[in-house]
Phi, psi and omega in degrees: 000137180272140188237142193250162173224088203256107178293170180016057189278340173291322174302186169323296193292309211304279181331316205256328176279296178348278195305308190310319190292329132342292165319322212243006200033086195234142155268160169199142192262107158301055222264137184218144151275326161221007165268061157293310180327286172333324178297305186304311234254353159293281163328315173312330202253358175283316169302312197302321186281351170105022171232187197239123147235150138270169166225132146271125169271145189133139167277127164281008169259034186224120170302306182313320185294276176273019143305255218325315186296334183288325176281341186295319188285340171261359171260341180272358182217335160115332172197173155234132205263302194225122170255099160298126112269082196268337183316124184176149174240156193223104171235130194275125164211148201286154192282009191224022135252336197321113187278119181312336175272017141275319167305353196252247214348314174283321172314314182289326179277326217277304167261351151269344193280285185335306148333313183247010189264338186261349162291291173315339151293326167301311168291328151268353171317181171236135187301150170108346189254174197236127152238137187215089194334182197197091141251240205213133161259069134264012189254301159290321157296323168061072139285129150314142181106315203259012165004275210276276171332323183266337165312325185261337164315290190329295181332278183320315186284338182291318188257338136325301190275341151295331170262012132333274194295338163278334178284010161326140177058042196220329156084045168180134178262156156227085179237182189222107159317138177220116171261182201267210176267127174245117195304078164267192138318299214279323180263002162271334186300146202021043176245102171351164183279345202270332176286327177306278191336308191298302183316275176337309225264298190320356189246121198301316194279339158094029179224192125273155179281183197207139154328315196298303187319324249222313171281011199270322161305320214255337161282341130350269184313298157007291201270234172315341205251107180272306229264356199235113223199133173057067188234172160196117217261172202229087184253118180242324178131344173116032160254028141227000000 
């Protein structure tokens, strides 16, 4: 059985990549940082469906924090195939208001946590496996308000396609999912319905994205796309 490890497995996107990889007969590690409770109730719903989770704990940006999650997930399971990381935060300020302790906040989860969580993975992985990063098509779009937040995304896609290219001969893709505006909690919040609608419209397909589309990308890589390596795929509905 192949086992997966889903960083910020408790949110929205994570939970819904959890569950799809589970679906794909995956064991899957269940990583949250301060929402255990969320966790469980992920795991619960992995059993219930006839499948093997844990939920693992640790700030991904404490190195030690995640070795342990990786042996708890390798001692419960034996190894690890595939590593997610959508664990990440978003705080919006026009970049000439931007309170700097926020830029350090995003920095720390968004781009040393991404860092030192593909670095244990870059060491443990197992051949035959996928790690696969989580940045934004804010990075292409440029809304105003997202400086910073797509400034750290940017980071995270600079060091996906270099350790693409360092995992030679190892037999494991490394790419990063960049989804559009996707209907979560954490991206609906304190957003109008007009602001929504506008969002939704900017897309050929006339929607917002879902959680499930986005794991649907990430089971892709996961899975079947052996061929598709150092990529960074743009899942929006086709709006950039």
């Amino acid at each position: 059985m192949r086992v997966a490890l889903v960083t910020g497995g408790s949110g929205g996107i994570g939970s819904a990549v959890a569950e799809r990889l589970a679906a794909d007969g995956m064991a899957v590690a269940v990583h949250y940082a301060g929402r255990k409770a969320a966790a469980d109730e992920v795991v619960g719903r992995i059993e219930d469906a006839g499948g093997k989770a844990i939920a693992v704990g640790g700030d991904v940006a404490d190195e030690a924090a995640m070795a342990a999650a990786f042996d708890a997930v390798e001692e419960a399971f034996g190894g690890v195939d595939v590593v997610v990381n959508t664990a990440g935060i978003m705080l919006l300020s026009p970049l000439v208001d931007l309170n700097l302790d926020d830029l350090d906040r995003m920095h720390r989860t968004n781009i040393r946590g991404t860092f030192v969580v593909s670095q244990q993975a870059a060491r443990r992985i197992r051949g035959g496996g996928a790690i696969i990063n989580f940045s934004t098509s804010v990075t292409r779009l440029a809304f105003p308000t997202y400086a910073a937040y797509a400034a750290s995304k940017g980071a995270v896609e600079a060091m996906t396609l270099v350790l693409a290219r360092e995992m030679r001969g190892r037999d494991v893709t490394v790419n990063a999912v960049a989804p559009g505006p996707t209907a979560t909690p954490l991206f609906l919040e304190g957003k109008d319905q007009a602001t929504i609608d506008r969002l939704a419209a900017q897309s050929p397909l006339e929607r917002l994205g879902t959680p499930e589309d986005v794991a649907e990308t990430v089971a892709f890589l996961a899975g079947p796309a052996r061929w598709v390596n150092g990529q960074v795929i743009y899942t929006n509905g086709g709006m950039a």
